[in-house]
C-alpha cells in the first residue's frame, strides 16, 4: 500500500519527539513571521531553518512527492502570472530600474522585478516546508490536544483532528474505487482523450463523495450518542507534558517572531531595499 498523500509519517526523527504544543508554536511563529516581513534576509534565514528541520525530521521527499510537485507547479505558475500581469511592480516597489533583458512590449526583465519575485518565492520555502513538517510529524489526536492547550475550543480542535485523520482513508477509498472502475472498463490513463478521462474520473469521484458523506453522518451520530460537546472541557489521551527541549523550541519561536517585528519597526517598513 502506498503512503498517504498528506498525513502523519511515522519516523524516529527529532521533531517526532517534541510535543504538539511546541511544534504548533514553532510553525505559527514561522508562518506569522513570514507574513509580517518581506525582508529577503529574514526569509532566507527561515528557508534555511526549514531545510534543517526537514533534515532532522527524517521525512523523505518521496513521502510527500505529490504534494511537493503540486506546490512547485503552483509556485512556477504564480511567478509567471506575476511577471505577465505586473512586470514593473518591482520598479515601483523599490523606486529604481536596472534593466537586465530588453523584452517585447512592457515585459522587460529588471533586477528589481527579479528580486521582488525572488522574495515571493522565498516565502514559499519559508512557510510551506514548516507546515508540511508539522502535519507529517504530529498525530491528529496530538494536534487536537495542542490546539486545545493554546486556547482553541475543543470542539473545533477535534474537528480539525478528524479532518486530518480521514485524509488517508479518503485516499485509500479513492484508490479502491478507481481500481474497481478501471476493472469495469473505465480508462483514466493517457491512452484516452482528456474529455473521456474527465468523464471517467467523475464516475470515480461521485462514489467517493457519497461515501465520505456517509462516513461523516456515521461519525456525527456516534459522537452525538456519546454526548460529545455537552461539557465545557474534555481530557485528551494523547497529551504529553512539556520538556526542556519543548521550552527551548518555543522560546526560539518567540525570538523568530520578535525578529520579524523588529525588522519591520527598525527598518521603517516590511521590505528591505538593496537598491537604495
GROMACS .gro file of N, CA and C in nm, residues 107-276:
model
  510
  107UNK      N    1   0.735   4.382  -2.122
  107UNK     CA    2   0.792   4.273  -2.045
  107UNK      C    3   0.944   4.279  -2.042
  108UNK      N    4   0.995   4.387  -1.990
  108UNK     CA    5   1.139   4.399  -1.967
  108UNK      C    6   1.173   4.334  -1.833
  109UNK      N    7   1.281   4.259  -1.833
  109UNK     CA    8   1.325   4.195  -1.708
  109UNK      C    9   1.425   4.288  -1.638
  110UNK      N   10   1.387   4.334  -1.520
  110UNK     CA   11   1.473   4.422  -1.442
  110UNK      C   12   1.520   4.351  -1.315
  111UNK      N   13   1.627   4.402  -1.257
  111UNK     CA   14   1.679   4.344  -1.134
  111UNK      C   15   1.579   4.361  -1.020
  112UNK      N   16   1.506   4.471  -1.021
  112UNK     CA   17   1.408   4.496  -0.916
  112UNK      C   18   1.293   4.396  -0.923
  113UNK      N   19   1.245   4.370  -1.044
  113UNK     CA   20   1.137   4.273  -1.060
  113UNK      C   21   1.184   4.132  -1.024
  114UNK      N   22   1.305   4.100  -1.065
  114UNK     CA   23   1.361   3.969  -1.034
  114UNK      C   24   1.377   3.951  -0.883
  115UNK      N   25   1.421   4.056  -0.816
  115UNK     CA   26   1.438   4.047  -0.670
  115UNK      C   27   1.303   4.035  -0.601
  116UNK      N   28   1.203   4.109  -0.649
  116UNK     CA   29   1.069   4.101  -0.591
  116UNK      C   30   1.013   3.960  -0.601
  117UNK      N   31   1.028   3.897  -0.719
  117UNK     CA   32   0.975   3.763  -0.735
  117UNK      C   33   1.059   3.660  -0.660
  118UNK      N   34   1.186   3.690  -0.637
  118UNK     CA   35   1.268   3.604  -0.552
  118UNK      C   36   1.216   3.606  -0.409
  119UNK      N   37   1.176   3.724  -0.361
  119UNK     CA   38   1.120   3.735  -0.225
  119UNK      C   39   0.990   3.655  -0.215
  120UNK      N   40   0.907   3.663  -0.319
  120UNK     CA   41   0.782   3.586  -0.321
  120UNK      C   42   0.811   3.437  -0.315
  121UNK      N   43   0.912   3.392  -0.389
  121UNK     CA   44   0.949   3.250  -0.388
  121UNK      C   45   1.005   3.209  -0.253
  122UNK      N   46   1.082   3.298  -0.190
  122UNK     CA   47   1.138   3.267  -0.058
  122UNK      C   48   1.027   3.245   0.045
  123UNK      N   49   0.915   3.315   0.028
  123UNK     CA   50   0.804   3.294   0.121
  123UNK      C   51   0.752   3.151   0.114
  124UNK      N   52   0.750   3.094  -0.005
  124UNK     CA   53   0.709   2.954  -0.018
  124UNK      C   54   0.803   2.864   0.063
  125UNK      N   55   0.935   2.883   0.042
  125UNK     CA   56   1.032   2.798   0.110
  125UNK      C   57   1.038   2.825   0.261
  126UNK      N   58   0.995   2.942   0.302
  126UNK     CA   59   0.998   2.975   0.445
  126UNK      C   60   0.880   2.917   0.520
  127UNK      N   61   0.765   2.907   0.454
  127UNK     CA   62   0.641   2.871   0.523
  127UNK      C   63   0.600   2.726   0.497
  128UNK      N   64   0.592   2.687   0.370
  128UNK     CA   65   0.531   2.559   0.337
  128UNK      C   66   0.605   2.437   0.393
  129UNK      N   67   0.741   2.431   0.388
  129UNK     CA   68   0.806   2.314   0.448
  129UNK      C   69   0.775   2.298   0.596
  130UNK      N   70   0.769   2.409   0.670
  130UNK     CA   71   0.739   2.400   0.813
  130UNK      C   72   0.598   2.349   0.835
  131UNK      N   73   0.502   2.396   0.755
  131UNK     CA   74   0.364   2.349   0.770
  131UNK      C   75   0.353   2.201   0.737
  132UNK      N   76   0.417   2.159   0.629
  132UNK     CA   77   0.414   2.017   0.592
  132UNK      C   78   0.481   1.930   0.698
  133UNK      N   79   0.590   1.978   0.754
  133UNK     CA   80   0.658   1.902   0.859
  133UNK      C   81   0.570   1.889   0.982
  134UNK      N   82   0.498   1.994   1.016
  134UNK     CA   83   0.410   1.986   1.132
  134UNK      C   84   0.303   1.879   1.111
  135UNK      N   85   0.246   1.873   0.991
  135UNK     CA   86   0.141   1.775   0.962
  135UNK      C   87   0.198   1.634   0.963
  136UNK      N   88   0.318   1.616   0.907
  136UNK     CA   89   0.373   1.482   0.893
  136UNK      C   90   0.441   1.430   1.020
  137UNK      N   91   0.467   1.516   1.117
  137UNK     CA   92   0.533   1.472   1.240
  137UNK      C   93   0.441   1.478   1.362
  138UNK      N   94   0.315   1.513   1.342
  138UNK     CA   95   0.222   1.527   1.454
  138UNK      C   96   0.100   1.440   1.429
  139UNK      N   97   0.069   1.351   1.521
  139UNK     CA   98  -0.050   1.268   1.509
  139UNK      C   99  -0.174   1.355   1.527
  140UNK      N  100  -0.283   1.325   1.455
  140UNK     CA  101  -0.405   1.408   1.466
  140UNK      C  102  -0.456   1.426   1.608
  141UNK      N  103  -0.461   1.321   1.694
  141UNK     CA  104  -0.507   1.346   1.832
  141UNK      C  105  -0.415   1.442   1.908
  142UNK      N  106  -0.284   1.430   1.883
  142UNK     CA  107  -0.190   1.521   1.949
  142UNK      C  108  -0.208   1.663   1.897
  143UNK      N  109  -0.237   1.677   1.769
  143UNK     CA  110  -0.263   1.808   1.712
  143UNK      C  111  -0.386   1.872   1.778
  144UNK      N  112  -0.492   1.791   1.796
  144UNK     CA  113  -0.613   1.843   1.858
  144UNK      C  114  -0.588   1.888   2.001
  145UNK      N  115  -0.516   1.807   2.078
  145UNK     CA  116  -0.486   1.845   2.216
  145UNK      C  117  -0.398   1.969   2.222
  146UNK      N  118  -0.308   1.987   2.123
  146UNK     CA  119  -0.223   2.106   2.118
  146UNK      C  120  -0.306   2.231   2.093
  147UNK      N  121  -0.400   2.221   1.999
  147UNK     CA  122  -0.487   2.336   1.973
  147UNK      C  123  -0.568   2.373   2.097
  148UNK      N  124  -0.616   2.271   2.167
  148UNK     CA  125  -0.695   2.298   2.287
  148UNK      C  126  -0.611   2.362   2.397
  149UNK      N  127  -0.484   2.323   2.407
  149UNK     CA  128  -0.397   2.377   2.512
  149UNK      C  129  -0.361   2.523   2.488
  150UNK      N  130  -0.365   2.568   2.362
  150UNK     CA  131  -0.334   2.709   2.335
  150UNK      C  132  -0.460   2.795   2.330
  151UNK      N  133  -0.577   2.736   2.366
  151UNK     CA  134  -0.697   2.816   2.377
  151UNK      C  135  -0.806   2.791   2.276
  152UNK      N  136  -0.783   2.704   2.176
  152UNK     CA  137  -0.886   2.674   2.077
  152UNK      C  138  -0.993   2.585   2.142
  153UNK      N  139  -1.122   2.614   2.126
  153UNK     CA  140  -1.227   2.528   2.182
  153UNK      C  141  -1.210   2.384   2.137
  154UNK      N  142  -1.237   2.291   2.229
  154UNK     CA  143  -1.207   2.152   2.199
  154UNK      C  144  -1.296   2.097   2.087
  155UNK      N  145  -1.411   2.156   2.066
  155UNK     CA  146  -1.497   2.109   1.956
  155UNK      C  147  -1.430   2.138   1.822
  156UNK      N  148  -1.378   2.260   1.805
  156UNK     CA  149  -1.308   2.296   1.681
  156UNK      C  150  -1.179   2.215   1.667
  157UNK      N  151  -1.106   2.197   1.777
  157UNK     CA  152  -0.982   2.120   1.772
  157UNK      C  153  -1.008   1.976   1.730
  158UNK      N  154  -1.116   1.918   1.781
  158UNK     CA  155  -1.148   1.780   1.746
  158UNK      C  156  -1.192   1.769   1.600
  159UNK      N  157  -1.259   1.872   1.549
  159UNK     CA  158  -1.299   1.871   1.408
  159UNK      C  159  -1.178   1.872   1.317
  160UNK      N  160  -1.077   1.951   1.352
  160UNK     CA  161  -0.952   1.953   1.274
  160UNK      C  162  -0.885   1.817   1.280
  161UNK      N  163  -0.884   1.756   1.399
  161UNK     CA  164  -0.823   1.624   1.415
  161UNK      C  165  -0.892   1.520   1.327
  162UNK      N  166  -1.025   1.523   1.324
  162UNK     CA  167  -1.099   1.428   1.240
  162UNK      C  168  -1.067   1.447   1.092
  163UNK      N  169  -1.058   1.574   1.049
  163UNK     CA  170  -1.028   1.601   0.909
  163UNK      C  171  -0.892   1.544   0.870
  164UNK      N  172  -0.792   1.565   0.954
  164UNK     CA  173  -0.659   1.511   0.925
  164UNK      C  174  -0.657   1.359   0.933
  165UNK      N  175  -0.733   1.303   1.025
  165UNK     CA  176  -0.733   1.158   1.044
  165UNK      C  177  -0.791   1.085   0.924
  166UNK      N  178  -0.888   1.148   0.856
  166UNK     CA  179  -0.957   1.079   0.748
  166UNK      C  180  -0.896   1.107   0.611
  167UNK      N  181  -0.791   1.187   0.604
  167UNK     CA  182  -0.724   1.208   0.475
  167UNK      C  183  -0.670   1.077   0.418
  168UNK      N  184  -0.596   0.994   0.497
  168UNK     CA  185  -0.551   0.865   0.442
  168UNK      C  186  -0.666   0.773   0.404
  169UNK      N  187  -0.777   0.779   0.479
  169UNK     CA  188  -0.892   0.694   0.446
  169UNK      C  189  -0.954   0.735   0.313
  170UNK      N  190  -0.966   0.865   0.291
  170UNK     CA  191  -1.023   0.913   0.165
  170UNK      C  192  -0.933   0.874   0.048
  171UNK      N  193  -0.801   0.883   0.068
  171UNK     CA  194  -0.709   0.844  -0.039
  171UNK      C  195  -0.721   0.695  -0.068
  172UNK      N  196  -0.733   0.614   0.037
  172UNK     CA  197  -0.747   0.469   0.017
  172UNK      C  198  -0.877   0.436  -0.055
  173UNK      N  199  -0.986   0.505  -0.018
  173UNK     CA  200  -1.114   0.481  -0.085
  173UNK      C  201  -1.107   0.521  -0.231
  174UNK      N  202  -1.040   0.634  -0.259
  174UNK     CA  203  -1.026   0.678  -0.398
  174UNK      C  204  -0.952   0.574  -0.481
  175UNK      N  205  -0.845   0.517  -0.424
  175UNK     CA  206  -0.769   0.416  -0.496
  175UNK      C  207  -0.852   0.291  -0.520
  176UNK      N  208  -0.928   0.251  -0.419
  176UNK     CA  209  -1.010   0.130  -0.433
  176UNK      C  210  -1.119   0.150  -0.538
  177UNK      N  211  -1.190   0.264  -0.533
  177UNK     CA  212  -1.297   0.291  -0.629
  177UNK      C  213  -1.240   0.304  -0.769
  178UNK      N  214  -1.126   0.370  -0.781
  178UNK     CA  215  -1.064   0.388  -0.913
  178UNK      C  216  -1.025   0.254  -0.974
  179UNK      N  217  -0.968   0.166  -0.894
  179UNK     CA  218  -0.931   0.034  -0.946
  179UNK      C  219  -1.054  -0.048  -0.984
  180UNK      N  220  -1.162  -0.035  -0.905
  180UNK     CA  221  -1.285  -0.106  -0.938
  180UNK      C  222  -1.347  -0.054  -1.068
  181UNK      N  223  -1.343   0.077  -1.088
  181UNK     CA  224  -1.397   0.135  -1.211
  181UNK      C  225  -1.313   0.097  -1.332
  182UNK      N  226  -1.182   0.093  -1.315
  182UNK     CA  227  -1.095   0.051  -1.425
  182UNK      C  228  -1.117  -0.095  -1.461
  183UNK      N  229  -1.146  -0.177  -1.359
  183UNK     CA  230  -1.176  -0.319  -1.386
  183UNK      C  231  -1.306  -0.334  -1.466
  184UNK      N  232  -1.395  -0.234  -1.456
  184UNK     CA  233  -1.520  -0.236  -1.533
  184UNK      C  234  -1.503  -0.172  -1.671
  185UNK      N  235  -1.381  -0.128  -1.702
  185UNK     CA  236  -1.353  -0.076  -1.835
  185UNK      C  237  -1.346   0.074  -1.846
  186UNK      N  238  -1.351   0.148  -1.733
  186UNK     CA  239  -1.339   0.293  -1.738
  186UNK      C  240  -1.192   0.331  -1.732
  187UNK      N  241  -1.138   0.371  -1.845
  187UNK     CA  242  -0.995   0.401  -1.856
  187UNK      C  243  -0.970   0.547  -1.819
  188UNK      N  244  -0.876   0.570  -1.725
  188UNK     CA  245  -0.837   0.706  -1.688
  188UNK      C  246  -0.689   0.730  -1.719
  189UNK      N  247  -0.630   0.647  -1.802
  189UNK     CA  248  -0.490   0.663  -1.838
  189UNK      C  249  -0.477   0.760  -1.954
  190UNK      N  250  -0.353   0.784  -1.995
  190UNK     CA  251  -0.326   0.877  -2.105
  190UNK      C  252  -0.359   0.818  -2.241
  191UNK      N  253  -0.405   0.694  -2.244
  191UNK     CA  254  -0.438   0.631  -2.372
  191UNK      C  255  -0.568   0.686  -2.430
  192UNK      N  256  -0.650   0.746  -2.347
  192UNK     CA  257  -0.777   0.803  -2.394
  192UNK      C  258  -0.769   0.955  -2.391
  193UNK      N  259  -0.866   1.019  -2.454
  193UNK     CA  260  -0.867   1.164  -2.460
  193UNK      C  261  -0.895   1.229  -2.326
  194UNK      N  262  -0.869   1.361  -2.320
  194UNK     CA  263  -0.886   1.434  -2.196
  194UNK      C  264  -1.033   1.437  -2.153
  195UNK      N  265  -1.123   1.456  -2.248
  195UNK     CA  266  -1.265   1.458  -2.215
  195UNK      C  267  -1.313   1.325  -2.158
  196UNK      N  268  -1.266   1.217  -2.219
  196UNK     CA  269  -1.303   1.083  -2.169
  196UNK      C  270  -1.247   1.059  -2.030
  197UNK      N  271  -1.126   1.102  -2.008
  197UNK     CA  272  -1.066   1.085  -1.875
  197UNK      C  273  -1.143   1.162  -1.769
  198UNK      N  274  -1.187   1.285  -1.804
  198UNK     CA  275  -1.262   1.365  -1.707
  198UNK      C  276  -1.395   1.298  -1.675
  199UNK      N  277  -1.465   1.246  -1.776
  199UNK     CA  278  -1.592   1.177  -1.751
  199UNK      C  279  -1.572   1.053  -1.666
  200UNK      N  280  -1.468   0.976  -1.696
  200UNK     CA  281  -1.441   0.855  -1.618
  200UNK      C  282  -1.398   0.889  -1.476
  201UNK      N  283  -1.325   0.999  -1.462
  201UNK     CA  284  -1.284   1.041  -1.328
  201UNK      C  285  -1.404   1.086  -1.246
  202UNK      N  286  -1.503   1.147  -1.313
  202UNK     CA  287  -1.626   1.186  -1.242
  202UNK      C  288  -1.698   1.063  -1.188
  203UNK      N  289  -1.693   0.955  -1.262
  203UNK     CA  290  -1.754   0.830  -1.215
  203UNK      C  291  -1.683   0.775  -1.092
  204UNK      N  292  -1.560   0.816  -1.072
  204UNK     CA  293  -1.487   0.775  -0.952
  204UNK      C  294  -1.512   0.869  -0.836
  205UNK      N  295  -1.522   0.998  -0.866
  205UNK     CA  296  -1.538   1.097  -0.760
  205UNK      C  297  -1.676   1.094  -0.696
  206UNK      N  298  -1.779   1.065  -0.773
  206UNK     CA  299  -1.914   1.064  -0.716
  206UNK      C  300  -1.930   0.959  -0.607
  207UNK      N  301  -1.891   0.833  -0.629
  207UNK     CA  302  -1.899   0.736  -0.518
  207UNK      C  303  -1.809   0.774  -0.400
  208UNK      N  304  -1.697   0.838  -0.429
  208UNK     CA  305  -1.608   0.881  -0.321
  208UNK      C  306  -1.676   0.987  -0.235
  209UNK      N  307  -1.741   1.085  -0.298
  209UNK     CA  308  -1.809   1.190  -0.222
  209UNK      C  309  -1.927   1.133  -0.142
  210UNK      N  310  -2.003   1.044  -0.204
  210UNK     CA  311  -2.117   0.984  -0.133
  210UNK      C  312  -2.068   0.901  -0.014
  211UNK      N  313  -1.959   0.829  -0.033
  211UNK     CA  314  -1.904   0.752   0.078
  211UNK      C  315  -1.852   0.842   0.189
  212UNK      N  316  -1.794   0.955   0.152
  212UNK     CA  317  -1.745   1.050   0.253
  212UNK      C  318  -1.861   1.109   0.332
  213UNK      N  319  -1.972   1.140   0.264
  213UNK     CA  320  -2.089   1.193   0.335
  213UNK      C  321  -2.147   1.088   0.431
  214UNK      N  322  -2.149   0.962   0.388
  214UNK     CA  323  -2.197   0.856   0.477
  214UNK      C  324  -2.108   0.843   0.599
  215UNK      N  325  -1.976   0.854   0.579
  215UNK     CA  326  -1.884   0.845   0.692
  215UNK      C  327  -1.903   0.963   0.788
  216UNK      N  328  -1.923   1.081   0.732
  216UNK     CA  329  -1.945   1.198   0.818
  216UNK      C  330  -2.072   1.181   0.901
  217UNK      N  331  -2.178   1.130   0.839
  217UNK     CA  332  -2.304   1.109   0.912
  217UNK      C  333  -2.287   1.005   1.021
  218UNK      N  334  -2.214   0.898   0.993
  218UNK     CA  335  -2.194   0.793   1.094
  218UNK      C  336  -2.112   0.844   1.211
  219UNK      N  337  -2.005   0.919   1.182
  219UNK     CA  338  -1.921   0.972   1.289
  219UNK      C  339  -1.999   1.074   1.373
  220UNK      N  340  -2.075   1.161   1.305
  220UNK     CA  341  -2.153   1.261   1.378
  220UNK      C  342  -2.256   1.195   1.470
  221UNK      N  343  -2.322   1.089   1.420
  221UNK     CA  344  -2.421   1.019   1.503
  221UNK      C  345  -2.354   0.951   1.622
  222UNK      N  346  -2.237   0.889   1.598
  222UNK     CA  347  -2.167   0.823   1.707
  222UNK      C  348  -2.121   0.922   1.813
  223UNK      N  349  -2.073   1.038   1.772
  223UNK     CA  350  -2.030   1.139   1.868
  223UNK      C  351  -2.148   1.196   1.946
  224UNK      N  352  -2.261   1.213   1.878
  224UNK     CA  353  -2.379   1.264   1.947
  224UNK      C  354  -2.430   1.164   2.050
  225UNK      N  355  -2.427   1.035   2.016
  225UNK     CA  356  -2.472   0.933   2.110
  225UNK      C  357  -2.381   0.926   2.233
  226UNK      N  358  -2.256   0.961   2.218
  226UNK     CA  359  -2.162   0.960   2.330
  226UNK      C  360  -2.161   1.092   2.407
  227UNK      N  361  -2.247   1.185   2.368
  227UNK     CA  362  -2.257   1.312   2.440
  227UNK      C  363  -2.144   1.409   2.413
  228UNK      N  364  -2.084   1.400   2.295
  228UNK     CA  365  -1.973   1.491   2.265
  228UNK      C  366  -2.024   1.634   2.255
  229UNK      N  367  -1.954   1.726   2.322
  229UNK     CA  368  -1.986   1.867   2.316
  229UNK      C  369  -2.074   1.917   2.428
  230UNK      N  370  -2.118   1.827   2.515
  230UNK     CA  371  -2.206   1.872   2.624
  230UNK      C  372  -2.127   1.940   2.736
  231UNK      N  373  -2.004   1.894   2.760
  231UNK     CA  374  -1.923   1.953   2.865
  231UNK      C  375  -1.847   2.075   2.820
  232UNK      N  376  -1.799   2.152   2.916
  232UNK     CA  377  -1.722   2.272   2.884
  232UNK      C  378  -1.577   2.238   2.849
  233UNK      N  379  -1.531   2.124   2.889
  233UNK     CA  380  -1.394   2.082   2.859
  233UNK      C  381  -1.387   1.932   2.847
  234UNK      N  382  -1.269   1.883   2.812
  234UNK     CA  383  -1.251   1.739   2.800
  234UNK      C  384  -1.105   1.705   2.823
  235UNK      N  385  -1.079   1.580   2.851
  235UNK     CA  386  -0.943   1.532   2.867
  235UNK      C  387  -0.896   1.474   2.734
  236UNK      N  388  -0.764   1.461   2.721
  236UNK     CA  389  -0.704   1.410   2.598
  236UNK      C  390  -0.613   1.293   2.631
  237UNK      N  391  -0.628   1.186   2.552
  237UNK     CA  392  -0.544   1.069   2.573
  237UNK      C  393  -0.401   1.094   2.529
  238UNK      N  394  -0.387   1.161   2.414
  238UNK     CA  395  -0.253   1.184   2.355
  238UNK      C  396  -0.207   1.324   2.391
  239UNK      N  397  -0.167   1.343   2.516
  239UNK     CA  398  -0.117   1.473   2.562
  239UNK      C  399   0.004   1.451   2.652
  240UNK      N  400   0.118   1.506   2.609
  240UNK     CA  401   0.243   1.483   2.683
  240UNK      C  402   0.285   1.611   2.755
  241UNK      N  403   0.352   1.596   2.868
  241UNK     CA  404   0.400   1.716   2.939
  241UNK      C  405   0.515   1.781   2.864
  242UNK      N  406   0.530   1.911   2.884
  242UNK     CA  407   0.640   1.984   2.821
  242UNK      C  408   0.772   1.948   2.886
  243UNK      N  409   0.874   1.932   2.801
  243UNK     CA  410   1.009   1.904   2.849
  243UNK      C  411   1.100   2.021   2.814
  244UNK      N  412   1.227   2.006   2.851
  244UNK     CA  413   1.321   2.115   2.829
  244UNK      C  414   1.333   2.150   2.682
  245UNK      N  415   1.341   2.049   2.597
  245UNK     CA  416   1.356   2.076   2.453
  245UNK      C  417   1.234   2.148   2.398
  246UNK      N  418   1.116   2.119   2.453
  246UNK     CA  419   0.995   2.188   2.407
  246UNK      C  420   0.999   2.336   2.445
  247UNK      N  421   1.044   2.363   2.567
  247UNK     CA  422   1.054   2.503   2.612
  247UNK      C  423   1.155   2.578   2.527
  248UNK      N  424   1.268   2.514   2.496
  248UNK     CA  425   1.372   2.577   2.412
  248UNK      C  426   1.315   2.609   2.274
  249UNK      N  427   1.240   2.515   2.216
  249UNK     CA  428   1.182   2.537   2.083
  249UNK      C  429   1.082   2.654   2.086
  250UNK      N  430   1.000   2.661   2.190
  250UNK     CA  431   0.901   2.769   2.198
  250UNK      C  432   0.968   2.905   2.220
  251UNK      N  433   1.074   2.909   2.300
  251UNK     CA  434   1.148   3.034   2.319
  251UNK      C  435   1.211   3.078   2.187
  252UNK      N  436   1.270   2.982   2.114
  252UNK     CA  437   1.329   3.014   1.984
  252UNK      C  438   1.222   3.065   1.886
  253UNK      N  439   1.101   3.006   1.892
  253UNK     CA  440   0.993   3.050   1.806
  253UNK      C  441   0.953   3.194   1.836
  254UNK      N  442   0.944   3.228   1.964
  254UNK     CA  443   0.910   3.365   2.003
  254UNK      C  444   1.018   3.462   1.955
  255UNK      N  445   1.145   3.422   1.965
  255UNK     CA  446   1.254   3.508   1.918
  255UNK      C  447   1.248   3.528   1.767
  256UNK      N  448   1.213   3.423   1.693
  256UNK     CA  449   1.200   3.437   1.548
  256UNK      C  450   1.089   3.537   1.513
  257UNK      N  451   0.978   3.527   1.582
  257UNK     CA  452   0.868   3.620   1.556
  257UNK      C  453   0.906   3.762   1.597
  258UNK      N  454   0.976   3.775   1.711
  258UNK     CA  455   1.019   3.909   1.755
  258UNK      C  456   1.118   3.970   1.657
  259UNK      N  457   1.203   3.886   1.596
  259UNK     CA  458   1.297   3.935   1.496
  259UNK      C  459   1.224   3.994   1.376
  260UNK      N  460   1.117   3.927   1.333
  260UNK     CA  461   1.039   3.978   1.220
  260UNK      C  462   0.979   4.115   1.252
  261UNK      N  463   0.922   4.128   1.372
  261UNK     CA  464   0.862   4.256   1.412
  261UNK      C  465   0.970   4.364   1.424
  262UNK      N  466   1.085   4.327   1.480
  262UNK     CA  467   1.193   4.425   1.497
  262UNK      C  468   1.244   4.474   1.362
  263UNK      N  469   1.253   4.386   1.262
  263UNK     CA  470   1.300   4.428   1.130
  263UNK      C  471   1.203   4.527   1.067
  264UNK      N  472   1.074   4.507   1.090
  264UNK     CA  473   0.975   4.599   1.035
  264UNK      C  474   0.983   4.735   1.104
  265UNK      N  475   0.997   4.733   1.236
  265UNK     CA  476   1.000   4.858   1.312
  265UNK      C  477   1.129   4.934   1.286
  266UNK      N  478   1.243   4.865   1.298
  266UNK     CA  479   1.372   4.932   1.282
  266UNK      C  480   1.401   4.968   1.137
  267UNK      N  481   1.353   4.886   1.045
  267UNK     CA  482   1.379   4.913   0.904
  267UNK      C  483   1.285   5.012   0.843
  268UNK      N  484   1.183   5.054   0.915
  268UNK     CA  485   1.090   5.152   0.864
  268UNK      C  486   0.992   5.099   0.761
  269UNK      N  487   0.976   4.968   0.753
  269UNK     CA  488   0.883   4.908   0.658
  269UNK      C  489   0.903   4.758   0.650
  270UNK      N  490   0.819   4.693   0.571
  270UNK     CA  491   0.824   4.547   0.563
  270UNK      C  492   0.925   4.498   0.460
  271UNK      N  493   0.974   4.589   0.372
  271UNK     CA  494   1.064   4.549   0.266
  271UNK      C  495   1.206   4.595   0.294
  272UNK      N  496   1.301   4.513   0.255
  272UNK     CA  497   1.443   4.551   0.256
  272UNK      C  498   1.482   4.586   0.113
  273UNK      N  499   1.531   4.709   0.095
  273UNK     CA  500   1.562   4.759  -0.039
  273UNK      C  501   1.713   4.755  -0.060
  274UNK      N  502   1.766   4.655  -0.132
  274UNK     CA  503   1.910   4.650  -0.159
  274UNK      C  504   1.952   4.747  -0.269
  275UNK      N  505   1.857   4.812  -0.336
  275UNK     CA  506   1.888   4.902  -0.447
  275UNK      C  507   1.894   5.047  -0.403
  276UNK      N  508   1.870   5.073  -0.274
  276UNK     CA  509   1.871   5.210  -0.224
  276UNK      C  510   2.012   5.265  -0.220
   0.00000   0.00000   0.00000
